[in-house]
GROMACS .gro file of N, CA and C in nm:
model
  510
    1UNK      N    1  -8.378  -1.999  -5.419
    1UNK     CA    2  -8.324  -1.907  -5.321
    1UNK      C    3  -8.183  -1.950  -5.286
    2UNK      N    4  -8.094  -1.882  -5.307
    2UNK     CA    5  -7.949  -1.873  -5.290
    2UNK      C    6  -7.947  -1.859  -5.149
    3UNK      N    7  -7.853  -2.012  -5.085
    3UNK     CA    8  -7.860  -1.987  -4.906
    3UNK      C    9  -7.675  -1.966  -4.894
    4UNK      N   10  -7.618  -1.957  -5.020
    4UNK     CA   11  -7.487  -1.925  -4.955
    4UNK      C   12  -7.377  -1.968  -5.106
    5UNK      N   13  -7.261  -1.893  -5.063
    5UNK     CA   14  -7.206  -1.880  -5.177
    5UNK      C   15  -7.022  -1.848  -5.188
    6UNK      N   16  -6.909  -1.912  -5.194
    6UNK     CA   17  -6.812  -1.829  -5.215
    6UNK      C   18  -6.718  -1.789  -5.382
    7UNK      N   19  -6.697  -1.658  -5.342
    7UNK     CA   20  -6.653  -1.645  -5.452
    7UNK      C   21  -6.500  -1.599  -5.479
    8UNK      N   22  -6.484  -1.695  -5.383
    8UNK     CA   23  -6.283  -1.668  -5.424
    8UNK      C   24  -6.215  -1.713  -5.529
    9UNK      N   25  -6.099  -1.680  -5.514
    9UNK     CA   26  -6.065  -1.735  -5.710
    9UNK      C   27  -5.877  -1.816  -5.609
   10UNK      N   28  -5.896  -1.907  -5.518
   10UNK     CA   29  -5.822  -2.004  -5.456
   10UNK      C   30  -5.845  -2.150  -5.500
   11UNK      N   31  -5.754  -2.224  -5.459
   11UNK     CA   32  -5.777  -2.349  -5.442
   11UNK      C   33  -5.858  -2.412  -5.322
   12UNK      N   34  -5.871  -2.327  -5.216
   12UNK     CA   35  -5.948  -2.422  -5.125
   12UNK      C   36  -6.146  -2.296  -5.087
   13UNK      N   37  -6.179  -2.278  -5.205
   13UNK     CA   38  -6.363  -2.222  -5.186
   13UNK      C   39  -6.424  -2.293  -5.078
   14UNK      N   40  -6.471  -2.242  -5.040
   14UNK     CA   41  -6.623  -2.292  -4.969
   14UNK      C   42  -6.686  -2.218  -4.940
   15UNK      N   43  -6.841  -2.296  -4.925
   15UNK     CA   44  -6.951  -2.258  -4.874
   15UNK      C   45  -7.006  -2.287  -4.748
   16UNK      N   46  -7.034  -2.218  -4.675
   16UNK     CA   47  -7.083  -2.293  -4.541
   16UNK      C   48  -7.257  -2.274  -4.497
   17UNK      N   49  -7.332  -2.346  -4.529
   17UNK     CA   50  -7.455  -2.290  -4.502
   17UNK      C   51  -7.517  -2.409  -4.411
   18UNK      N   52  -7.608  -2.340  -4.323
   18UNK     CA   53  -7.678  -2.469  -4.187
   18UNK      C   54  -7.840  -2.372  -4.262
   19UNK      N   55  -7.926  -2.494  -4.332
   19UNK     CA   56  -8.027  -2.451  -4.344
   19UNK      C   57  -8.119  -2.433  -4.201
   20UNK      N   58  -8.243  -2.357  -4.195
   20UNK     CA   59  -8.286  -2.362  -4.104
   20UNK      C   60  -8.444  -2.456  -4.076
   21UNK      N   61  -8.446  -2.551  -4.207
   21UNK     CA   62  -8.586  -2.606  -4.218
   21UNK      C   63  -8.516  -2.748  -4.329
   22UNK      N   64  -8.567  -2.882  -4.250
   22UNK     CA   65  -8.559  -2.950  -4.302
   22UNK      C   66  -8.609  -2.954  -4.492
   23UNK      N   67  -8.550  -2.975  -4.625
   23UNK     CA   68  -8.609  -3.005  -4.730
   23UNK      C   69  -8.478  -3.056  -4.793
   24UNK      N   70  -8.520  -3.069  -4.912
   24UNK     CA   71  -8.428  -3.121  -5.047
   24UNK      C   72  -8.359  -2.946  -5.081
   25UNK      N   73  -8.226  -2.962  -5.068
   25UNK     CA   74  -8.169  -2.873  -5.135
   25UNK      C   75  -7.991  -2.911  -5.239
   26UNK      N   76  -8.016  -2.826  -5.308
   26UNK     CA   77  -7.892  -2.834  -5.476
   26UNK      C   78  -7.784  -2.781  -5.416
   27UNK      N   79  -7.642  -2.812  -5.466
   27UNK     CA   80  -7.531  -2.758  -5.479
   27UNK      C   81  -7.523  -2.801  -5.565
   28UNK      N   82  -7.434  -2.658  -5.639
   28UNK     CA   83  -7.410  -2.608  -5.759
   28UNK      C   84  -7.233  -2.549  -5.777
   29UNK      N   85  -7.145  -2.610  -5.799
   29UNK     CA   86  -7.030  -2.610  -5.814
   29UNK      C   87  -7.010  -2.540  -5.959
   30UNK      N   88  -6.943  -2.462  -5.981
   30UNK     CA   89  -6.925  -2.374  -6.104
   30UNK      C   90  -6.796  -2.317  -6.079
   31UNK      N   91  -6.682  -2.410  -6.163
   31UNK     CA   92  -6.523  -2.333  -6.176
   31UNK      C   93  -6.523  -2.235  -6.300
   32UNK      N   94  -6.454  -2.132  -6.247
   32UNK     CA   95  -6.421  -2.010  -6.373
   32UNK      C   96  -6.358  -2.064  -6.484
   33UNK      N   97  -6.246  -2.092  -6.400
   33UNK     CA   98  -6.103  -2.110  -6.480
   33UNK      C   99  -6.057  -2.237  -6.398
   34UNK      N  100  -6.015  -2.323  -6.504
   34UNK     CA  101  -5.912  -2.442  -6.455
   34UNK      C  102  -5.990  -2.516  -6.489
   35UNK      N  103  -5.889  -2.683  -6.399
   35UNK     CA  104  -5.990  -2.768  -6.411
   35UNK      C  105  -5.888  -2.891  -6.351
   36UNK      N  106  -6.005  -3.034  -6.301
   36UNK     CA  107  -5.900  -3.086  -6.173
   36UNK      C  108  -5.947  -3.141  -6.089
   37UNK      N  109  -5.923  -3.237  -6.015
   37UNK     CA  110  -6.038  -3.271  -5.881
   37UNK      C  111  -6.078  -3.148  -5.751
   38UNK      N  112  -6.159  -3.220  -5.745
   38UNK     CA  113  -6.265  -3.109  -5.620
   38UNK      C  114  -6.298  -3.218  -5.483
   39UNK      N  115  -6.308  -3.211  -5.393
   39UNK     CA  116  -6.377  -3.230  -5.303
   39UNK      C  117  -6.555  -3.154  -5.272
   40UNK      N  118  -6.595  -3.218  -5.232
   40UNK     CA  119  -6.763  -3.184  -5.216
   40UNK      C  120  -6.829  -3.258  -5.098
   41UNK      N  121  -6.834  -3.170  -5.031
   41UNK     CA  122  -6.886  -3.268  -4.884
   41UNK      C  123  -7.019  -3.227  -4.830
   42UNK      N  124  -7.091  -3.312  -4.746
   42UNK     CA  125  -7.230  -3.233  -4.649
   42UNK      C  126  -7.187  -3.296  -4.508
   43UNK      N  127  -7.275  -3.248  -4.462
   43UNK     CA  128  -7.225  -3.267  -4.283
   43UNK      C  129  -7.382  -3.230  -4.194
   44UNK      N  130  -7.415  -3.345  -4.160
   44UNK     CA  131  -7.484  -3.312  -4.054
   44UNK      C  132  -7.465  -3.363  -3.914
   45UNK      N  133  -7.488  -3.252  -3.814
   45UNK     CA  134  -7.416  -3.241  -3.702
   45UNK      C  135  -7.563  -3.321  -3.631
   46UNK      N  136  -7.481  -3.387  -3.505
   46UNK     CA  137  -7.537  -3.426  -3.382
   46UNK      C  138  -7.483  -3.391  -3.252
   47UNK      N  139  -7.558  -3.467  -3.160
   47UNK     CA  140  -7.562  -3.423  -3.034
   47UNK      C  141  -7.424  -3.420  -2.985
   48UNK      N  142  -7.376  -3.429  -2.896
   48UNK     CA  143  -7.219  -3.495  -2.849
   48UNK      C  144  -7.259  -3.588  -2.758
   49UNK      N  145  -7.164  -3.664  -2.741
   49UNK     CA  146  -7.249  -3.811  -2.651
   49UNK      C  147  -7.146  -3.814  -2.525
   50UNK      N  148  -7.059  -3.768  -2.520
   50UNK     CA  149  -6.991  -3.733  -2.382
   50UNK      C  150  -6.903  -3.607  -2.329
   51UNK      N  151  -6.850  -3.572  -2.218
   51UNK     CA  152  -6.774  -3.500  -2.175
   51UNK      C  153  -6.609  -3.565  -2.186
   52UNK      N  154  -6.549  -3.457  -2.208
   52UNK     CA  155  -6.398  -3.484  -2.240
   52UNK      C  156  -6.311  -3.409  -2.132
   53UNK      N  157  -6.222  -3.437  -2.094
   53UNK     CA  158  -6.114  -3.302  -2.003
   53UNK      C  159  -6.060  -3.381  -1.920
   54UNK      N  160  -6.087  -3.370  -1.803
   54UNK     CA  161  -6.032  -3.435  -1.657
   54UNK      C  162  -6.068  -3.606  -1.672
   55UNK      N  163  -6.204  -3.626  -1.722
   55UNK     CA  164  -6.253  -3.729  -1.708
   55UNK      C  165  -6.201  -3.837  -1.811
   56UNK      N  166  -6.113  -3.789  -1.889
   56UNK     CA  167  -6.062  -3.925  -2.010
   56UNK      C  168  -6.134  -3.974  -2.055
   57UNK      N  169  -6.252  -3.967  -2.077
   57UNK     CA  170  -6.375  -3.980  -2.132
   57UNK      C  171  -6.325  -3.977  -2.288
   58UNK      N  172  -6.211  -3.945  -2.370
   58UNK     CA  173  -6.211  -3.882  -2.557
   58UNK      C  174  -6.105  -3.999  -2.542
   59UNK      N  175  -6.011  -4.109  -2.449
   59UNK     CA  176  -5.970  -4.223  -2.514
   59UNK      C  177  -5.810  -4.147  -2.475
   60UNK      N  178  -5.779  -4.011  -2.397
   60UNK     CA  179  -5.614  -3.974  -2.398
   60UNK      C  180  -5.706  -3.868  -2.285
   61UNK      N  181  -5.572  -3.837  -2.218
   61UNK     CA  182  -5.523  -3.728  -2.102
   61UNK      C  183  -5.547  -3.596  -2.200
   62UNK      N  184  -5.561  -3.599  -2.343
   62UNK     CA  185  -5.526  -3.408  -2.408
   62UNK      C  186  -5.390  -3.369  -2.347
   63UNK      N  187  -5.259  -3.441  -2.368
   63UNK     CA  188  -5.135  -3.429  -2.370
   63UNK      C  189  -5.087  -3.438  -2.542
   64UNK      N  190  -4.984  -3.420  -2.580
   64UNK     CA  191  -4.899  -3.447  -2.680
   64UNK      C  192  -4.903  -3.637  -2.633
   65UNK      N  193  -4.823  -3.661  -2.514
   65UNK     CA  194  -4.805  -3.829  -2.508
   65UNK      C  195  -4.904  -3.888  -2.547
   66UNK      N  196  -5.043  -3.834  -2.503
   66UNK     CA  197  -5.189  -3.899  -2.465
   66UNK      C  198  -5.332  -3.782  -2.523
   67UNK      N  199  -5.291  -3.798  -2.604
   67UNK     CA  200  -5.422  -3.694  -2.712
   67UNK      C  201  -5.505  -3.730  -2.675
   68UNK      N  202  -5.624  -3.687  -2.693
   68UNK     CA  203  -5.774  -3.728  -2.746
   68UNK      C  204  -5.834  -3.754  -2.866
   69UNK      N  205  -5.896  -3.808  -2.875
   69UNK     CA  206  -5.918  -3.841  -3.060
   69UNK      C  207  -6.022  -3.781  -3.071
   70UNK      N  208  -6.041  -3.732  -3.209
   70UNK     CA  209  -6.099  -3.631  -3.300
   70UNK      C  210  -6.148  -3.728  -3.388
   71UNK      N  211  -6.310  -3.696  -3.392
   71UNK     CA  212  -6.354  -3.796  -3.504
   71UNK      C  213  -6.464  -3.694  -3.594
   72UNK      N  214  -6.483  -3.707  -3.722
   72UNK     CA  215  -6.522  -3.619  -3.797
   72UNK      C  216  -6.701  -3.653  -3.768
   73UNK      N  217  -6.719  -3.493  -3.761
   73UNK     CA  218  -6.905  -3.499  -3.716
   73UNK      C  219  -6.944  -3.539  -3.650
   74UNK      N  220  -6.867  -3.576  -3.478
   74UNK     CA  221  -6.854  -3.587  -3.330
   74UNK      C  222  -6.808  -3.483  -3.271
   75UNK      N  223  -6.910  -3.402  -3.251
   75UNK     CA  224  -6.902  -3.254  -3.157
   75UNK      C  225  -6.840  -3.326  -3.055
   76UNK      N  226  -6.728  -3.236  -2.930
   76UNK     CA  227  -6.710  -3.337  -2.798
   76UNK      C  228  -6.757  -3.209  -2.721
   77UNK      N  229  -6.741  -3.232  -2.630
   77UNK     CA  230  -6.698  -3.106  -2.484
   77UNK      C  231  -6.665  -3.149  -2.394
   78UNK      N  232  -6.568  -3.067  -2.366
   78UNK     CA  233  -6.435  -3.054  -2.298
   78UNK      C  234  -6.412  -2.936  -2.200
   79UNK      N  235  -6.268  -2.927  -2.163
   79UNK     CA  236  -6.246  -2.870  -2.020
   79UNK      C  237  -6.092  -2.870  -2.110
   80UNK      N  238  -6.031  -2.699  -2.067
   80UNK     CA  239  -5.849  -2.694  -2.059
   80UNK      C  240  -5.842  -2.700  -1.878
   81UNK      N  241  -5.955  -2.676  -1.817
   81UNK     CA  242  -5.910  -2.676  -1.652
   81UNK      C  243  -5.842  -2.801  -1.643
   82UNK      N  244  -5.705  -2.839  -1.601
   82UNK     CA  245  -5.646  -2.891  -1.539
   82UNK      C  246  -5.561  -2.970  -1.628
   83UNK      N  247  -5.535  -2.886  -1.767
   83UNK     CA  248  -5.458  -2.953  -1.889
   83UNK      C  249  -5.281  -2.878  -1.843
   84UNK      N  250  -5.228  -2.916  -1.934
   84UNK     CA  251  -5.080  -2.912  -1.911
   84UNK      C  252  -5.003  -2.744  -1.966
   85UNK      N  253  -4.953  -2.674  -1.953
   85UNK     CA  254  -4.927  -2.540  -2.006
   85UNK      C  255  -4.823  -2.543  -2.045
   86UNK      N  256  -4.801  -2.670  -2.177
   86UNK     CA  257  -4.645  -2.691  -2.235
   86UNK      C  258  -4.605  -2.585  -2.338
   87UNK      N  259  -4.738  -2.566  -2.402
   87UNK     CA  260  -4.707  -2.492  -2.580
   87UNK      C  261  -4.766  -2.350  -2.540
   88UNK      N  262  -4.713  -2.230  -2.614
   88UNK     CA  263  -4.812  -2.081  -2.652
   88UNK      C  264  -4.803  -2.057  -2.768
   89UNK      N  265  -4.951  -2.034  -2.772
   89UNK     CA  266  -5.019  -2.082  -2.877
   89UNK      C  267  -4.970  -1.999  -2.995
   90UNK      N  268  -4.943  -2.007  -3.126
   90UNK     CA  269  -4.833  -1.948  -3.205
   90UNK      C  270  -4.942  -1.806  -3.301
   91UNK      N  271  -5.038  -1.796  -3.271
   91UNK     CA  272  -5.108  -1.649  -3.292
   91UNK      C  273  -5.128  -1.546  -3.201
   92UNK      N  274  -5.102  -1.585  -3.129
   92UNK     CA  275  -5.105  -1.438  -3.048
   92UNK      C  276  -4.958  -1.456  -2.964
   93UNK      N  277  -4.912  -1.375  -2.861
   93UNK     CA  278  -4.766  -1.365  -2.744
   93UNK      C  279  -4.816  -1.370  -2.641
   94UNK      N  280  -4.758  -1.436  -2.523
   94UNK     CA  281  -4.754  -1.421  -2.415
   94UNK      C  282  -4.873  -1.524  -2.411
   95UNK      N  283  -4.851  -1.556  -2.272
   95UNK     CA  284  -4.978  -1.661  -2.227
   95UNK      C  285  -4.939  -1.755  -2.170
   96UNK      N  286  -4.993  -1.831  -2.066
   96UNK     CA  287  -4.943  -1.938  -1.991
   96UNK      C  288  -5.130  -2.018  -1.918
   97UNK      N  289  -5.196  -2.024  -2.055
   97UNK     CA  290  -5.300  -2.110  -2.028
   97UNK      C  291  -5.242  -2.259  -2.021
   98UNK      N  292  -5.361  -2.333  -1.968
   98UNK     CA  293  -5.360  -2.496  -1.998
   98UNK      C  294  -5.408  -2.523  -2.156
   99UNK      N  295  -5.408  -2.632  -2.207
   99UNK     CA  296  -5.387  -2.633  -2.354
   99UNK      C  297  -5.454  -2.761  -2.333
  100UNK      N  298  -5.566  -2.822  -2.467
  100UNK     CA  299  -5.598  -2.990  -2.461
  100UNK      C  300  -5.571  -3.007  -2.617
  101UNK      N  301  -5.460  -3.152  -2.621
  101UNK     CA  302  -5.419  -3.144  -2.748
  101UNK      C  303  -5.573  -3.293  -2.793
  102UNK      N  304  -5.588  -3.238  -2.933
  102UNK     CA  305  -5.682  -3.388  -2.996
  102UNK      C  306  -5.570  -3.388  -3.109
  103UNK      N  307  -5.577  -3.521  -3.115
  103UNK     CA  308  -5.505  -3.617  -3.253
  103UNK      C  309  -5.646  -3.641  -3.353
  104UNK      N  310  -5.596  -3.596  -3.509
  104UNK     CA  311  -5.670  -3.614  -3.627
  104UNK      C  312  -5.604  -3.701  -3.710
  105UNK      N  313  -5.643  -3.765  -3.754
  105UNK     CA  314  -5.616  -3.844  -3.889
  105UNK      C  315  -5.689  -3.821  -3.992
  106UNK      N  316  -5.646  -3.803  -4.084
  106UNK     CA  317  -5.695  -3.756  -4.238
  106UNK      C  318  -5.676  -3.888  -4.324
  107UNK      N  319  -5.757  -3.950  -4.338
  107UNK     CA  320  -5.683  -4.099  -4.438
  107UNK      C  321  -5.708  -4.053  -4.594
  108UNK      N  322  -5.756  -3.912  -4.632
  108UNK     CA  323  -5.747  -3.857  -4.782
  108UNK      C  324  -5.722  -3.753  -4.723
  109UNK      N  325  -5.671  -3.651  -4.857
  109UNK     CA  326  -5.686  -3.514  -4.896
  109UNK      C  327  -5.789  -3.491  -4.869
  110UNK      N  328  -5.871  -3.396  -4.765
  110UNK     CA  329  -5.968  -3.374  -4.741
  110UNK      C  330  -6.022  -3.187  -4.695
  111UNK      N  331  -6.094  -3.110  -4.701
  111UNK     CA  332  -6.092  -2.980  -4.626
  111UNK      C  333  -6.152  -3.030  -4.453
  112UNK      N  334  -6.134  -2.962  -4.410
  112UNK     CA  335  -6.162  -2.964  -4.229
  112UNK      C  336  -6.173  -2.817  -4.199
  113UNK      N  337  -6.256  -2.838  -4.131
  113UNK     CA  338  -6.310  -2.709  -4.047
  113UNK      C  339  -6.317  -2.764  -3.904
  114UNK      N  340  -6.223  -2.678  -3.791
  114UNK     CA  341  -6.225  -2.754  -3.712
  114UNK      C  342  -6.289  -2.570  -3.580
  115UNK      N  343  -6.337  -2.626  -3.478
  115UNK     CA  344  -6.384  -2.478  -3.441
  115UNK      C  345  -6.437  -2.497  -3.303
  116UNK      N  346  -6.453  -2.418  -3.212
  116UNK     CA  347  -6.450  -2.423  -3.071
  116UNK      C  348  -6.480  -2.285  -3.011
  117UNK      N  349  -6.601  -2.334  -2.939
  117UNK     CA  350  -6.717  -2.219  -2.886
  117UNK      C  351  -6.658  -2.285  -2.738
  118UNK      N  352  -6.653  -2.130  -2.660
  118UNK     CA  353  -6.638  -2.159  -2.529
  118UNK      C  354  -6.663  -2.101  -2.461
  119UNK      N  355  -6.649  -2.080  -2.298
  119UNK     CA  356  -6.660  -2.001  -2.217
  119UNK      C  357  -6.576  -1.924  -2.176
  120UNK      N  358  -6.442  -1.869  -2.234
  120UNK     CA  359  -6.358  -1.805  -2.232
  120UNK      C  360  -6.302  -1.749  -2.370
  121UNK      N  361  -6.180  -1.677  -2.321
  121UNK     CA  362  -6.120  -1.663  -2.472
  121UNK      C  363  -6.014  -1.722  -2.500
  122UNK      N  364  -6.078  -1.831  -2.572
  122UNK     CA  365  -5.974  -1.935  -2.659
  122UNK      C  366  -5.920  -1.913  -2.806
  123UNK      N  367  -5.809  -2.024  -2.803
  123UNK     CA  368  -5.755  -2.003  -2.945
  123UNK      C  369  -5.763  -2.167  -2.971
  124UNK      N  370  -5.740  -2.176  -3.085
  124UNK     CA  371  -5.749  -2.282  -3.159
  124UNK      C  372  -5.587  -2.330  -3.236
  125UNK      N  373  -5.553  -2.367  -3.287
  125UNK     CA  374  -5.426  -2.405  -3.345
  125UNK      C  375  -5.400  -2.576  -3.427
  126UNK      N  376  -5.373  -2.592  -3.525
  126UNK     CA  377  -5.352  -2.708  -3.583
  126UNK      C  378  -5.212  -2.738  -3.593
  127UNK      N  379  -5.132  -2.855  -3.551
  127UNK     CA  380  -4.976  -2.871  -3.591
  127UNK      C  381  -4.930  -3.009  -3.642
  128UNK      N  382  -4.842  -2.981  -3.730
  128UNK     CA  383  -4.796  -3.099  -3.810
  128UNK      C  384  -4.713  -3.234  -3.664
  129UNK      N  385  -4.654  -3.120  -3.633
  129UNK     CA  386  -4.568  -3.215  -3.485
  129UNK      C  387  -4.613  -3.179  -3.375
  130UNK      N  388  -4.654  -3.263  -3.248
  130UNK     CA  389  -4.772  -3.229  -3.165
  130UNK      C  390  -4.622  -3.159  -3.072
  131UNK      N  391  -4.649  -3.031  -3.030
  131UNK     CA  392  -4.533  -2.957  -2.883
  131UNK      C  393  -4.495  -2.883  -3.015
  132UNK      N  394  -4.429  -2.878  -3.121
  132UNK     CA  395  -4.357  -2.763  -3.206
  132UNK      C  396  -4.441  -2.723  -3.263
  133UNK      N  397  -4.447  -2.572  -3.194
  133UNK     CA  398  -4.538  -2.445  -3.258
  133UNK      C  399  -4.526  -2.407  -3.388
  134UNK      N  400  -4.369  -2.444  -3.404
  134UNK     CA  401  -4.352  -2.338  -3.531
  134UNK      C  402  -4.412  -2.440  -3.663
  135UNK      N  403  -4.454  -2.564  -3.581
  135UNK     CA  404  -4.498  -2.633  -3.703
  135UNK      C  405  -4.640  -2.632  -3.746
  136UNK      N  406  -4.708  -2.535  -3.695
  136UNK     CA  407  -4.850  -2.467  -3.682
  136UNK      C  408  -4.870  -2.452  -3.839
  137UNK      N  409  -5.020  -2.519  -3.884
  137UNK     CA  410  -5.012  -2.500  -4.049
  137UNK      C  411  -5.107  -2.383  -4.030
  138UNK      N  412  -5.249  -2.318  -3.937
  138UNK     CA  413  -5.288  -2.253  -3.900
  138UNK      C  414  -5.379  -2.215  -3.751
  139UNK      N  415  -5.408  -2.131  -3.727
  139UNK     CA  416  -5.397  -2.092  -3.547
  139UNK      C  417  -5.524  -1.949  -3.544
  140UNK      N  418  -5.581  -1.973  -3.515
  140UNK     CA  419  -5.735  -1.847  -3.472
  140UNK      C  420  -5.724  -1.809  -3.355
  141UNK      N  421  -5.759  -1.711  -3.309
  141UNK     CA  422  -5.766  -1.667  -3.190
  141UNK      C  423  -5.920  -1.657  -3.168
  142UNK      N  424  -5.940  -1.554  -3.227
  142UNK     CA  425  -6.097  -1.528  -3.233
  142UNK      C  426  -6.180  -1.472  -3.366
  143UNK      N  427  -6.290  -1.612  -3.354
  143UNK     CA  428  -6.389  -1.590  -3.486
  143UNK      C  429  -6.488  -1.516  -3.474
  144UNK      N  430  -6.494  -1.417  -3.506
  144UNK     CA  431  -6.654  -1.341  -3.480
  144UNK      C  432  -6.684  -1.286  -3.313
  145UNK      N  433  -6.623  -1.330  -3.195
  145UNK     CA  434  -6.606  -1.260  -3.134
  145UNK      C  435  -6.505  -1.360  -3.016
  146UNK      N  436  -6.441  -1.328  -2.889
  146UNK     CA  437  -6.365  -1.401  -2.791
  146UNK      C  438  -6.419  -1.552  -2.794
  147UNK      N  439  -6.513  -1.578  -2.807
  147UNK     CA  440  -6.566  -1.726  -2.714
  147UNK      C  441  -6.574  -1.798  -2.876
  148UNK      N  442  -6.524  -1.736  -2.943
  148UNK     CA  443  -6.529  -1.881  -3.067
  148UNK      C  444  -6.406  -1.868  -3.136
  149UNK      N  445  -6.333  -1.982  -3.197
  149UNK     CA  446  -6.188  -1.950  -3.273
  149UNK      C  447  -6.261  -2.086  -3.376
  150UNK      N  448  -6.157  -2.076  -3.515
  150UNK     CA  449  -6.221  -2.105  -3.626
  150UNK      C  450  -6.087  -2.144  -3.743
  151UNK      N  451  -6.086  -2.264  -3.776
  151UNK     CA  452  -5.948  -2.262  -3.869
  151UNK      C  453  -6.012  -2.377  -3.933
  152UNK      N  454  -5.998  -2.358  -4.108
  152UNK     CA  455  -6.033  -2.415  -4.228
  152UNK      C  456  -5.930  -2.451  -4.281
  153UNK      N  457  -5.908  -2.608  -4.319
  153UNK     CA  458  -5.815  -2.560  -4.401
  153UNK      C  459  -5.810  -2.715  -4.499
  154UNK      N  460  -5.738  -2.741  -4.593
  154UNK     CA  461  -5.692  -2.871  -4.660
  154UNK      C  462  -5.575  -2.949  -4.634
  155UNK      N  463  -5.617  -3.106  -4.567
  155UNK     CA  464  -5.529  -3.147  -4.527
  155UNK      C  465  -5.483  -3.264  -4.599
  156UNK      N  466  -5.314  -3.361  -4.612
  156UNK     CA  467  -5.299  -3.426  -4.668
  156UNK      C  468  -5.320  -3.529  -4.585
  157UNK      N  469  -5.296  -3.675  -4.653
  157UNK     CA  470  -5.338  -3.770  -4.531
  157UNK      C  471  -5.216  -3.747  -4.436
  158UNK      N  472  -5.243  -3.817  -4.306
  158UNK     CA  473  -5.179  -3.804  -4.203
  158UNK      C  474  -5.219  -3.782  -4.074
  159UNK      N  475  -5.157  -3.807  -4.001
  159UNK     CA  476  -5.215  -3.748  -3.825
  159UNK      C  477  -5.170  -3.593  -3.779
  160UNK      N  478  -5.293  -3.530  -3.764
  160UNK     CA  479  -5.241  -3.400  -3.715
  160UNK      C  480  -5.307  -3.356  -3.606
  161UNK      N  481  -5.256  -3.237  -3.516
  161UNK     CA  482  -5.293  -3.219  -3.363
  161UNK      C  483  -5.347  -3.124  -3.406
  162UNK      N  484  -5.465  -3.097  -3.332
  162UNK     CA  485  -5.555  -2.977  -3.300
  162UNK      C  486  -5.547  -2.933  -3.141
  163UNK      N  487  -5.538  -2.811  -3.139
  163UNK     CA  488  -5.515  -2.776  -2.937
  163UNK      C  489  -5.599  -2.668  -2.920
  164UNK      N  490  -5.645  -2.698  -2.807
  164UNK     CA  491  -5.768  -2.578  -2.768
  164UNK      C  492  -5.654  -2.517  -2.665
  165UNK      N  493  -5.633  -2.411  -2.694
  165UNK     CA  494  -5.569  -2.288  -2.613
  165UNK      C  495  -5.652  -2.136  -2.546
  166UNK      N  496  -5.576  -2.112  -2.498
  166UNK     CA  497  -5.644  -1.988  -2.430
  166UNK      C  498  -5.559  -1.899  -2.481
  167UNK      N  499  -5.680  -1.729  -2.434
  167UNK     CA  500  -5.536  -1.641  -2.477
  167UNK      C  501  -5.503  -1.520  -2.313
  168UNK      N  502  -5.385  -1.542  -2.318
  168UNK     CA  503  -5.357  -1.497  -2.192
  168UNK      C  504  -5.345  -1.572  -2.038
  169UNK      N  505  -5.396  -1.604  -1.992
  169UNK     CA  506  -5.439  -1.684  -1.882
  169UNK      C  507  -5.573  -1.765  -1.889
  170UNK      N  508  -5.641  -1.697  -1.967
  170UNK     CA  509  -5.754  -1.785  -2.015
  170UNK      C  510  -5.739  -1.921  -2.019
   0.00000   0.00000   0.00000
């Protein structure tokens, strides 16, 4: 039984599937055309083990000076109440939300999916230089509906900012 599948003809495919019953299951990688290294990853998610925002609880304020750190397959939760309203956010205009920046490090070429369910309508945004928008490699507003934003993408090694934004006053 086929639980999921993409069929783009890019450099960065994926599949995203969350089975719904523990067992043994196959991936099956099949290039058309070409040929070359691949990445191939699994991910299983856990609980989150603390609150982030006001409380400095993620190791930084969620400033550009004082990030929060981002660690791969560590859900956090968080709060923009009472974050700083330096940057707008470079997918949508207008807006003067609070913003919480996290710092990533990539120590390979790796894909990332980075994504944020909330209680408002947020945006999401990734940047090469933490405060310059225009250095945004990509930016979601909304995935599937207001309360979730969603950005995939392949990164080289390096440190890069992720910011939970709002849209509008949000």
């Amino acid at each position: 039984e086929e639980l999921g599948r993409d069929v783009t003809h890019d450099a960065q495919a994926a599949a995203r599937v969350c089975p719904t019953r523990e067992d043994t299951y196959r991936v099956v990688l099949r290039a058309v055309d070409g040929s070359g290294g691949f990445v191939l990853s699994s991910w299983t998610g856990r609980s989150a083990t603390g609150s982030i925002g006001a409380s400095n609880a993620g190791g930084g304020e969620g400033t550009c000076a004082d990030p929060l750190v981002l660690a791969v397959g560590t859900p956090i939760r968080g709060t923009t109440v009472g974050g700083q309203q330096q940057m707008e956010t470079p997918c949508i205009e207008g807006g003067n939300s609070p913003e919480r920046v996290h710092r990533f490090e990539a120590t390979e070429r790796t894909m990332v999916t980075f994504n944020v369910e909330s209680d408002f309508d947020g945006t999401l945004y990734v940047l090469q230089a933490c405060g310059e928008t225009q250095s945004a490699l990509d930016c979601n507003d909304d995935f599937g509906d207001t309360s979730r934003s969603q950005v995939t993408l392949t990164l080289d090694p390096g440190v890069y900012y992720v910011v939970v934004d709002g849209y509008g006053s949000n």
